[in-house]
Structure formats: structure tokens, C-alpha cells
Amino acid sequence: MFHINHAFTQLPGSYLFAETAKRTKAYEAAHPGQEVIRLGIGDVTEPLVPEVVAALHRAADEMGVRETFRGYGPDYGYAFLVDAIREHEYASRGVNLAFDEVFISDGAKCDVGNIQELFSSDAVIAVTDPVYPVYVDSNAMAGRAGDWTGEKWSRLVYLPCNEENGFVPAVPDRPVDVIYLCYPNNPTGTVLTKEQLKVFVDWAKANGALIIYDAAYRAYVHTPDIPLSIYEVEGAREVAIECCSYSKTAGFTGTRCAWCVVPHEVTGLDADGKPVELNALWKRRMSTKFNGVSYPIQRAAAAIYTPEGARQVREVIEKYMVNARIIREGLQGLGYRVFGGVDSPYVWLRVPEGVTSWDFFDRLLDRCQVVGTPGSGFGPSGEGYFRLTAFNSEEKTRQAVERLARMK
Ligand SMILES: *Cc1c(COP(=O)(O)O)cnc(C)c1O
């Protein structure tokens, strides 16, 4: 019999959302007629905006006509979308990207999960803690994470983010090859200033490390001077790859479109110690294992860069941000210590003293019929915290906060 990849047998189950769903279902079954409000989801709830839907329809019609039908698209994305990204997402903020530095893909999850194929099998990986699980699990699947100890992976370097350090991770205290950063952060909802990000860029440069920057929530930034892209930080082109997505920006979680930036300056060493451009490796990988995002979907994504599309998409984000403010200010008023929710759709709160994240989950479900996500599910430093999301209706969000007030 053939042998499987041993690393998969070490992966802990994807316990977090399975467990919250199980407990919620059990509660609902035991309490019929009580309405549970879900503020645990990391998925958008508003539909695609009209400009995007119109673009999808037009592109679908083109595909049914011989003269405008399209087969395989360009390997790294249609020029109309790549150029729109370069202009509207980067040049408008003083960042100039070459055409072949932008890669269109079917998701930032795929990109941040696949990018590790470019690293050597013994590369040392650093992640912030708590963390979006994909960075950890994709490296664990490749055998780079070492052994699972029940709480941590033995070969990963964890950079704690907590109330004590203001959710600003310290640079690694030992050599690492790759650092994953996600800002605005999922799950904590916090951001880094340019100065704080520059500490990482400088460290990466001085230590020959690579930064994978996940900016899936960049469209939620409202505070002036908070960078939307790591390339707004001087020197980042030499050390950083950036992954962005239309999922949270434009409601594309079920539609699928994203982009990844790999600047020519980013190099790693080959077996002879010679620098090699990661851009060339990523092109090679993409043309071998990916055949592009469909034409109608790329047209749909490009529609958010028309003036009307941009306005409609912004309106949806502002809607979510109203919810984030309701949660943040509501909980603050109840005496909770809360973080995030200003530049991201996530609010991260400190659970009361002596209570675990899972205790708090049960308490909220039992007493308020509100579902959130226990912080400990995102990593050891998440214990004692809890995530609530802005992805629900304003009415339900207000109701949830009122229920919390009654619990106090
Ligand atoms: C939602 C999310 C993404 C987006 O993934 P897609 O595959 O583009 O839907 C990426 N990174 C983080 C941290 C996320 O929360």
C-alpha cells in the first residue's frame, strides 16, 4: 500500500468552527423558538453590488457569442484587471508596480496557502499569535512546522499579540526565513502603523527573511496614515509579497477573485547561494498549476473600479463598519476591554477575569443567544479573548448588544 504524507496525520482537526457550530446546534435543538444571533462568521452577508452583477451578465453574454468568446485567459490575469489594480489600488497611493508583478488568482487563501511551495523544506516560519490558521496549516502540511504538541507546533516561531504589547508583535528573537503578517488583522481587528510595519521590513532586510503580507481587509482601513499596502513602507519591495482579495472588499467570498504582488526585487537563495527572483518562481508555479480566474469573474472584479462600482462597494463596507461601531461602543459601554473594529470588521474583546474563551462562548450562547468565536481557537495567545464580527444586519447587531447589556 502507498504511504500518505505523514504531515497530514499530525494536523489537529479543524476544531474551532466545527465545535462552535456543534454547540450552537445543540443549544438551538434544546431551546426551540429562541433566536440565536450569529456574530461568529468570517463571511460577508451583503449581496454583490449592482455594478458587479451587471458586469457579470455582460461578460456571460460575451462568452455566448463567437466574436467575443474567450477560452483560456492569460496565465496571470487579464490586462484590464491587472492595470486597474495597479492604478486604483497602488499608483493612487504612490506605489508603482510593474505589470508582471501582479498575479490574479481565485483567492487570497489559495495564495497564502500555496506560496510556501517556493520555500525550502527546512525554512523556519514565524506567525503572529493569534493567527489566521492557513499560514500555519499550509506549512504544517508541507512538513515545515515540526510536531504538534497539543497547543503549538514545535518548529514554528510564534509572535504573541496581546493587550500587554498593544497587539504589536515583536520581531522574532531568533533567525527565521519567513514571517506571515496580516493587517488589518484577523482575528484581532488591529492594525500596524507605517512605523511599526517598518520595524518588520527592516528586520527582514537585515536578516534575509521574507514577509508574506495578507491585506485581505485593506478596504476596511479608516484611520488616516495606516498603510493599506506594505509597499507604502520604504524598502518593502525587497522583502515582501502581498496578498489581497475581493472577498471581504466586494463580497466575493462565493465569487472568487484575488491578487498577489511579487516584486522583482524579492529574491531567495538557490542551492549554490545565488539569489533567485521569487517572481520568476511564482510565474512558473502559476503557469503549471493554475489556469486563471474565469473571464466573467475578472470583469466583475474590474467593475468595482468604475466610479459607480467603487461608490457601491464603499457603501457596503460602511454598512459593516456601522455594525463594528455598534459592537465596539456597546461593549465598551458595558465595561469590556475591546480592540479592533475601527479599521476592520472584527472586534476582539477581553473576556472577564477568570473565564476562558470557551466558557465565555457558552455563557454568551446560554444567556444571550449570541454566537461569537473563542480567541483560543486562533492560537495560544488568543486565550482570554473573544471575536465578534460585523458581518450581520444592523438590526441583529443592535439586538445582540442589547442582549449582552442584559447579561451584565
Ligand atoms: C477572508 C480572508 C482571506 C480571503 O480569502 P479568499 O480566499 O480570498 O476568500 C484571506 N486572509 C484572511 C486573513 C482572511 O480572513
Short mmCIF file of C-alpha atoms and ligand atoms in Angstrom, two decimals:
data_model
loop_
_atom_site.label_atom_id
_atom_site.label_comp_id
_atom_site.label_asym_id
_atom_site.label_seq_id
_atom_site.Cartn_x
_atom_site.Cartn_y
_atom_site.Cartn_z
CA MET A 1 0.00 0.00 0.00
CA PHE A 2 1.24 3.51 -0.75
CA HIS A 3 2.15 5.85 2.05
CA ILE A 4 0.41 9.16 2.66
CA ASN A 5 2.06 12.46 3.51
CA HIS A 6 2.88 11.86 7.15
CA ALA A 7 2.44 15.56 7.98
CA PHE A 8 -1.34 15.28 7.45
CA THR A 9 -1.66 12.76 10.27
CA GLN A 10 -0.19 15.33 12.67
CA LEU A 11 -2.69 18.08 11.83
CA PRO A 12 -5.18 18.72 14.61
CA GLY A 13 -8.77 18.65 13.29
CA SER A 14 -10.28 21.95 12.20
CA TYR A 15 -11.86 22.03 15.62
CA LEU A 16 -12.80 25.68 16.05
CA PHE A 17 -15.74 26.31 13.72
CA ALA A 18 -16.90 22.69 13.88
CA GLU A 19 -17.12 22.98 17.66
CA THR A 20 -18.87 26.39 17.71
CA ALA A 21 -21.38 25.07 15.14
CA LYS A 22 -21.94 21.90 17.18
CA ARG A 23 -22.57 23.79 20.43
CA THR A 24 -24.87 26.27 18.65
CA LYS A 25 -26.88 23.47 17.05
CA ALA A 26 -27.22 21.65 20.38
CA TYR A 27 -28.43 24.85 22.03
CA GLU A 28 -30.99 25.50 19.31
CA ALA A 29 -32.28 21.95 19.50
CA ALA A 30 -32.73 22.25 23.26
CA HIS A 31 -34.34 25.70 23.06
CA PRO A 32 -36.74 25.76 20.11
CA GLY A 33 -38.21 29.18 19.40
CA GLN A 34 -35.24 31.11 20.79
CA GLU A 35 -33.50 33.07 18.09
CA VAL A 36 -29.71 32.80 18.06
CA ILE A 37 -27.77 35.77 16.61
CA ARG A 38 -24.58 34.79 14.81
CA LEU A 39 -21.65 37.18 15.17
CA GLY A 40 -19.11 34.42 14.72
CA ILE A 41 -18.94 34.24 10.95
CA GLY A 42 -16.00 35.45 8.92
CA ASP A 43 -18.09 35.59 5.78
CA VAL A 44 -19.81 38.60 4.23
CA THR A 45 -23.60 38.81 4.37
CA GLU A 46 -24.43 41.60 1.89
CA PRO A 47 -25.05 40.63 -1.77
CA LEU A 48 -22.84 41.66 -4.70
CA VAL A 49 -23.37 45.29 -5.71
CA PRO A 50 -25.38 46.08 -8.90
CA GLU A 51 -22.34 47.24 -10.95
CA VAL A 52 -20.62 43.91 -10.29
CA VAL A 53 -23.71 41.90 -11.20
CA ALA A 54 -24.20 43.92 -14.41
CA ALA A 55 -20.58 43.25 -15.41
CA LEU A 56 -21.09 39.54 -14.75
CA HIS A 57 -24.16 39.50 -17.01
CA ARG A 58 -22.40 41.36 -19.80
CA ALA A 59 -19.41 39.06 -19.66
CA ALA A 60 -21.63 35.98 -19.63
CA ASP A 61 -23.31 37.25 -22.82
CA GLU A 62 -19.92 37.83 -24.45
CA MET A 63 -18.99 34.23 -23.73
CA GLY A 64 -22.02 33.08 -25.77
CA VAL A 65 -21.03 34.95 -28.94
CA ARG A 66 -18.33 33.61 -31.29
CA GLU A 67 -16.65 37.01 -31.79
CA THR A 68 -16.29 37.74 -28.08
CA PHE A 69 -15.99 34.20 -26.71
CA ARG A 70 -12.81 33.57 -24.70
CA GLY A 71 -11.03 30.33 -23.94
CA TYR A 72 -8.01 30.09 -21.67
CA GLY A 73 -7.12 33.53 -20.40
CA PRO A 74 -3.66 34.97 -19.87
CA ASP A 75 -1.75 32.97 -17.20
CA TYR A 76 -1.51 35.81 -14.69
CA GLY A 77 -4.76 37.68 -15.33
CA TYR A 78 -6.42 39.90 -17.96
CA ALA A 79 -4.70 43.23 -18.56
CA PHE A 80 -7.92 45.16 -17.86
CA LEU A 81 -7.92 43.88 -14.29
CA VAL A 82 -4.16 43.92 -13.65
CA ASP A 83 -3.96 47.52 -14.87
CA ALA A 84 -7.00 48.58 -12.82
CA ILE A 85 -5.34 47.13 -9.70
CA ARG A 86 -2.03 48.85 -10.45
CA GLU A 87 -3.77 52.16 -10.94
CA HIS A 88 -6.54 52.17 -8.31
CA GLU A 89 -5.01 50.10 -5.51
CA TYR A 90 -1.36 51.16 -5.81
CA ALA A 91 -0.42 54.11 -8.05
CA SER A 92 -3.13 56.17 -6.32
CA ARG A 93 -1.16 55.64 -3.09
CA GLY A 94 2.26 56.31 -4.57
CA VAL A 95 3.18 52.65 -5.16
CA ASN A 96 4.27 51.74 -8.67
CA LEU A 97 4.08 48.10 -9.69
CA ALA A 98 5.22 46.56 -12.97
CA PHE A 99 2.56 44.76 -14.98
CA ASP A 100 4.14 41.35 -14.37
CA GLU A 101 4.36 41.83 -10.60
CA VAL A 102 0.58 41.41 -10.15
CA PHE A 103 -0.97 37.91 -10.33
CA ILE A 104 -4.74 37.40 -10.46
CA SER A 105 -5.94 34.32 -8.57
CA ASP A 106 -9.05 32.66 -7.19
CA GLY A 107 -8.40 33.66 -3.60
CA ALA A 108 -6.03 35.05 -1.02
CA LYS A 109 -6.44 31.84 0.96
CA CYS A 110 -5.11 29.91 -2.03
CA ASP A 111 -2.22 32.34 -2.48
CA VAL A 112 -1.14 32.45 1.16
CA GLY A 113 -1.53 28.67 1.27
CA ASN A 114 0.35 27.99 -1.97
CA ILE A 115 3.19 30.49 -1.60
CA GLN A 116 5.06 28.17 0.79
CA GLU A 117 5.84 25.88 -2.16
CA LEU A 118 8.59 28.37 -3.00
CA PHE A 119 10.37 27.95 0.36
CA SER A 120 12.93 25.28 1.16
CA SER A 121 11.57 22.34 3.13
CA ASP A 122 13.57 23.33 6.21
CA ALA A 123 12.64 27.03 6.17
CA VAL A 124 11.80 28.41 9.62
CA ILE A 125 8.38 30.09 9.71
CA ALA A 126 7.17 32.81 12.07
CA VAL A 127 3.49 33.65 12.60
CA THR A 128 1.73 36.17 14.78
CA ASP A 129 -0.33 34.60 17.55
CA PRO A 130 -3.39 34.55 17.43
CA VAL A 131 -3.37 33.83 13.70
CA TYR A 132 -5.41 33.05 10.57
CA PRO A 133 -4.90 29.25 10.54
CA VAL A 134 -4.00 28.91 6.83
CA TYR A 135 -0.40 30.13 7.28
CA VAL A 136 0.22 27.53 9.96
CA ASP A 137 -1.61 24.59 8.40
CA SER A 138 -0.19 25.04 4.88
CA ASN A 139 3.34 24.91 6.29
CA ALA A 140 2.42 22.01 8.57
CA MET A 141 1.13 20.05 5.54
CA ALA A 142 4.48 20.63 3.87
CA GLY A 143 6.25 19.21 6.93
CA ARG A 144 7.81 22.52 7.94
CA ALA A 145 6.04 23.01 11.27
CA GLY A 146 7.60 20.12 13.23
CA ASP A 147 5.45 18.28 15.76
CA TRP A 148 2.07 19.28 17.13
CA THR A 149 2.34 19.46 20.91
CA GLY A 150 -1.36 19.92 21.60
CA GLU A 151 -1.01 23.68 21.74
CA LYS A 152 1.78 24.69 19.36
CA TRP A 153 3.94 23.41 16.50
CA SER A 154 7.49 22.70 17.62
CA ARG A 155 9.29 24.32 14.64
CA LEU A 156 7.12 27.43 14.27
CA VAL A 157 8.11 30.72 15.84
CA TYR A 158 5.09 32.40 17.48
CA LEU A 159 4.96 36.17 17.85
CA PRO A 160 2.40 36.89 20.60
CA CYS A 161 -0.05 39.76 20.12
CA ASN A 162 -1.94 40.70 23.25
CA GLU A 163 -3.22 43.57 25.33
CA GLU A 164 0.16 43.85 27.08
CA ASN A 165 2.04 44.67 23.86
CA GLY A 166 -0.87 46.59 22.37
CA PHE A 167 -1.26 43.87 19.73
CA VAL A 168 2.03 44.94 18.15
CA PRO A 169 4.16 41.83 17.70
CA ALA A 170 7.88 41.97 18.50
CA VAL A 171 10.24 40.94 15.70
CA PRO A 172 11.48 37.33 16.06
CA ASP A 173 14.12 36.79 18.76
CA ARG A 174 15.89 34.15 16.62
CA PRO A 175 16.62 33.70 12.92
CA VAL A 176 13.57 32.91 10.78
CA ASP A 177 13.18 32.66 7.00
CA VAL A 178 9.57 33.73 6.55
CA ILE A 179 7.20 35.93 8.57
CA TYR A 180 3.46 35.97 7.91
CA LEU A 181 1.74 39.26 8.77
CA CYS A 182 -1.95 40.06 8.34
CA TYR A 183 -3.14 43.68 8.67
CA PRO A 184 -5.82 44.76 9.33
CA ASN A 185 -5.65 41.63 11.45
CA ASN A 186 -7.95 38.67 11.52
CA PRO A 187 -8.85 37.83 14.29
CA THR A 188 -7.83 40.82 16.48
CA GLY A 189 -9.06 43.60 14.17
CA THR A 190 -5.96 45.66 14.99
CA VAL A 191 -3.64 47.45 12.55
CA LEU A 192 0.04 48.45 12.38
CA THR A 193 1.25 51.95 11.64
CA LYS A 194 3.84 52.52 8.93
CA GLU A 195 6.50 52.89 11.60
CA GLN A 196 5.55 49.62 13.28
CA LEU A 197 5.49 47.83 9.93
CA LYS A 198 8.83 49.34 9.00
CA VAL A 199 10.41 47.61 12.02
CA PHE A 200 9.48 44.29 10.37
CA VAL A 201 10.63 45.37 6.91
CA ASP A 202 13.98 46.49 8.33
CA TRP A 203 14.34 43.28 10.34
CA ALA A 204 13.54 41.16 7.28
CA LYS A 205 16.12 43.06 5.25
CA ALA A 206 18.81 42.76 7.92
CA ASN A 207 18.11 39.06 8.47
CA GLY A 208 17.46 37.88 4.91
CA ALA A 209 13.85 36.98 5.72
CA LEU A 210 10.72 37.17 3.57
CA ILE A 211 7.42 38.76 4.66
CA ILE A 212 4.11 37.39 3.40
CA TYR A 213 1.69 40.28 3.91
CA ASP A 214 -2.02 39.40 3.91
CA ALA A 215 -4.03 42.57 3.29
CA ALA A 216 -7.42 40.93 2.73
CA TYR A 217 -9.08 43.61 4.90
CA ARG A 218 -7.30 46.66 3.47
CA ALA A 219 -10.58 48.22 2.30
CA TYR A 220 -11.72 48.50 5.93
CA VAL A 221 -8.93 50.87 6.97
CA HIS A 222 -10.37 54.22 8.06
CA THR A 223 -7.64 55.71 10.25
CA PRO A 224 -5.52 58.22 8.27
CA ASP A 225 -1.91 57.14 7.60
CA ILE A 226 -2.48 53.45 8.32
CA PRO A 227 -0.89 51.68 5.33
CA LEU A 228 -3.22 49.75 3.01
CA SER A 229 -0.25 48.05 1.40
CA ILE A 230 3.10 47.02 2.81
CA TYR A 231 4.71 48.72 -0.21
CA GLU A 232 3.83 52.07 1.33
CA VAL A 233 6.71 51.26 3.68
CA GLU A 234 10.16 52.08 2.39
CA GLY A 235 12.22 49.02 1.48
CA ALA A 236 9.29 46.60 1.40
CA ARG A 237 9.70 45.83 -2.32
CA GLU A 238 12.89 43.93 -1.49
CA VAL A 239 11.41 41.68 1.20
CA ALA A 240 7.63 41.38 0.87
CA ILE A 241 4.97 39.54 -1.08
CA GLU A 242 1.44 40.89 -0.66
CA CYS A 243 -1.87 39.00 -0.94
CA CYS A 244 -5.18 40.83 -1.36
CA SER A 245 -8.69 39.70 -2.16
CA TYR A 246 -12.09 40.87 -3.38
CA SER A 247 -13.74 38.56 -0.83
CA LYS A 248 -14.14 41.00 2.05
CA THR A 249 -13.71 44.13 -0.10
CA ALA A 250 -16.52 43.43 -2.54
CA GLY A 251 -18.40 40.41 -1.24
CA PHE A 252 -16.59 37.91 -3.50
CA THR A 253 -16.33 35.08 -0.96
CA GLY A 254 -18.56 32.93 -3.18
CA THR A 255 -17.48 34.54 -6.47
CA ARG A 256 -13.68 34.09 -6.04
CA CYS A 257 -11.12 36.63 -7.19
CA ALA A 258 -7.93 37.93 -5.60
CA TRP A 259 -4.47 39.18 -6.43
CA CYS A 260 -0.94 38.64 -5.25
CA VAL A 261 2.03 41.01 -5.70
CA VAL A 262 5.53 39.58 -6.13
CA PRO A 263 8.03 42.40 -6.79
CA HIS A 264 11.11 41.65 -8.87
CA GLU A 265 13.40 42.73 -6.05
CA VAL A 266 12.34 39.86 -3.78
CA THR A 267 14.96 37.13 -4.01
CA GLY A 268 15.81 33.91 -2.20
CA LEU A 269 18.97 31.84 -2.36
CA ASP A 270 19.35 28.73 -4.52
CA ALA A 271 21.45 25.69 -3.53
CA ASP A 272 24.64 27.48 -4.68
CA GLY A 273 23.82 30.56 -2.61
CA LYS A 274 22.88 32.58 -5.70
CA PRO A 275 19.87 34.94 -5.46
CA VAL A 276 16.79 33.92 -7.47
CA GLU A 277 13.74 36.12 -8.13
CA LEU A 278 10.61 34.77 -6.45
CA ASN A 279 8.62 36.49 -9.20
CA ALA A 280 10.04 34.03 -11.75
CA LEU A 281 9.30 31.07 -9.49
CA TRP A 282 5.73 32.22 -8.86
CA LYS A 283 5.15 32.64 -12.62
CA ARG A 284 6.46 29.12 -13.14
CA ARG A 285 4.21 27.76 -10.42
CA MET A 286 1.11 29.63 -11.60
CA SER A 287 1.50 28.58 -15.23
CA THR A 288 1.96 24.95 -14.17
CA LYS A 289 -0.77 24.56 -11.55
CA PHE A 290 -3.35 27.25 -12.32
CA ASN A 291 -5.33 28.21 -15.39
CA GLY A 292 -6.62 31.58 -14.34
CA VAL A 293 -9.80 33.08 -12.99
CA SER A 294 -12.74 32.97 -15.43
CA TYR A 295 -13.30 35.95 -17.71
CA PRO A 296 -16.74 36.92 -16.29
CA ILE A 297 -15.35 36.93 -12.74
CA GLN A 298 -12.38 39.12 -13.68
CA ARG A 299 -14.82 41.51 -15.42
CA ALA A 300 -16.94 41.51 -12.25
CA ALA A 301 -13.88 42.38 -10.14
CA ALA A 302 -12.86 45.18 -12.52
CA ALA A 303 -16.35 46.69 -12.16
CA ILE A 304 -15.51 47.86 -8.64
CA TYR A 305 -13.03 50.32 -10.15
CA THR A 306 -15.69 52.25 -12.09
CA PRO A 307 -16.81 55.35 -10.17
CA GLU A 308 -20.27 53.87 -9.57
CA GLY A 309 -18.89 50.44 -8.64
CA ALA A 310 -16.43 52.00 -6.20
CA ARG A 311 -19.23 54.01 -4.59
CA GLN A 312 -21.49 50.96 -4.21
CA VAL A 313 -18.74 48.81 -2.73
CA ARG A 314 -17.77 51.58 -0.29
CA GLU A 315 -21.40 51.83 0.83
CA VAL A 316 -21.44 48.13 1.77
CA ILE A 317 -18.20 48.44 3.73
CA GLU A 318 -19.56 51.44 5.61
CA LYS A 319 -22.62 49.37 6.48
CA TYR A 320 -20.43 46.72 8.08
CA MET A 321 -18.44 49.42 9.84
CA VAL A 322 -21.63 50.77 11.42
CA ASN A 323 -22.10 47.29 12.91
CA ALA A 324 -18.48 47.20 14.06
CA ARG A 325 -19.01 50.53 15.84
CA ILE A 326 -22.24 49.33 17.46
CA ILE A 327 -20.41 46.29 18.85
CA ARG A 328 -17.28 48.18 19.88
CA GLU A 329 -19.00 51.11 21.57
CA GLY A 330 -21.74 48.92 23.01
CA LEU A 331 -19.25 46.60 24.69
CA GLN A 332 -17.07 49.48 25.85
CA GLY A 333 -20.13 50.99 27.49
CA LEU A 334 -20.67 47.68 29.29
CA GLY A 335 -17.15 47.81 30.68
CA TYR A 336 -15.48 45.34 28.36
CA ARG A 337 -11.95 45.98 27.11
CA VAL A 338 -12.31 45.89 23.32
CA PHE A 339 -9.84 46.14 20.44
CA GLY A 340 -10.20 46.43 16.68
CA GLY A 341 -13.47 47.33 14.98
CA VAL A 342 -12.14 50.68 13.74
CA ASP A 343 -10.15 49.58 10.68
CA SER A 344 -11.58 46.10 10.37
CA PRO A 345 -14.88 44.22 10.61
CA TYR A 346 -13.64 42.34 13.67
CA VAL A 347 -13.97 43.29 17.33
CA TRP A 348 -11.68 41.46 19.75
CA LEU A 349 -12.63 41.61 23.38
CA ARG A 350 -11.07 40.59 26.66
CA VAL A 351 -13.28 38.08 28.44
CA PRO A 352 -13.93 38.69 32.15
CA GLU A 353 -11.20 37.69 34.62
CA GLY A 354 -11.10 34.00 35.50
CA VAL A 355 -13.18 32.96 32.48
CA THR A 356 -11.76 31.05 29.48
CA SER A 357 -12.63 31.88 25.87
CA TRP A 358 -14.78 28.74 25.66
CA ASP A 359 -16.52 29.49 28.97
CA PHE A 360 -17.40 32.89 27.57
CA PHE A 361 -18.70 31.30 24.36
CA ASP A 362 -21.06 29.09 26.40
CA ARG A 363 -22.10 31.96 28.64
CA LEU A 364 -22.98 34.17 25.66
CA LEU A 365 -24.89 31.40 23.96
CA ASP A 366 -26.79 30.36 27.11
CA ARG A 367 -27.64 33.78 28.46
CA CYS A 368 -27.84 35.97 25.32
CA GLN A 369 -28.27 33.54 22.43
CA VAL A 370 -25.33 35.26 20.74
CA VAL A 371 -22.61 33.29 18.94
CA GLY A 372 -19.04 34.54 18.64
CA THR A 373 -15.67 32.82 18.27
CA PRO A 374 -13.41 31.87 21.18
CA GLY A 375 -10.00 33.51 20.85
CA SER A 376 -8.11 30.40 21.94
CA GLY A 377 -9.15 28.79 18.64
CA PHE A 378 -6.78 31.15 16.81
CA GLY A 379 -3.69 30.24 18.83
CA PRO A 380 -2.39 30.07 22.40
CA SER A 381 -2.22 33.86 22.81
CA GLY A 382 -5.91 34.08 21.91
CA GLU A 383 -6.93 32.52 25.23
CA GLY A 384 -8.85 35.04 27.32
CA TYR A 385 -10.17 36.83 24.22
CA PHE A 386 -13.25 36.55 22.03
CA ARG A 387 -14.03 37.62 18.43
CA LEU A 388 -17.27 39.22 17.27
CA THR A 389 -17.79 40.13 13.61
CA ALA A 390 -19.64 42.94 11.86
CA PHE A 391 -21.00 40.56 9.22
CA ASN A 392 -24.69 40.62 10.07
CA SER A 393 -27.57 43.08 9.73
CA GLU A 394 -27.57 46.28 11.78
CA GLU A 395 -30.80 45.20 13.45
CA LYS A 396 -29.39 41.86 14.60
CA THR A 397 -26.15 43.52 15.68
CA ARG A 398 -28.06 46.01 17.85
CA GLN A 399 -30.16 43.21 19.31
CA ALA A 400 -27.04 41.25 20.16
CA VAL A 401 -25.53 44.19 22.05
CA GLU A 402 -28.82 44.77 23.92
CA ARG A 403 -28.83 41.15 24.99
CA LEU A 404 -25.26 41.48 26.24
CA ALA A 405 -26.29 44.53 28.25
CA ARG A 406 -29.00 42.48 29.96
CA MET A 407 -26.46 39.80 30.85
CA LYS A 408 -24.27 42.27 32.74
C1 LIG B 1 -11.15 36.06 4.45
C2 LIG B 1 -9.66 36.08 4.48
C3 LIG B 1 -8.92 35.94 3.31
C4 LIG B 1 -9.62 35.87 1.97
O1 LIG B 1 -9.51 34.65 1.40
P1 LIG B 1 -10.16 34.41 -0.02
O2 LIG B 1 -9.59 33.07 -0.39
O3 LIG B 1 -9.70 35.48 -0.94
O4 LIG B 1 -11.65 34.36 0.14
C5 LIG B 1 -7.55 35.99 3.37
N1 LIG B 1 -6.91 36.18 4.54
C6 LIG B 1 -7.59 36.35 5.69
C7 LIG B 1 -6.85 36.62 6.93
C8 LIG B 1 -8.99 36.28 5.69
O5 LIG B 1 -9.65 36.43 6.84
#
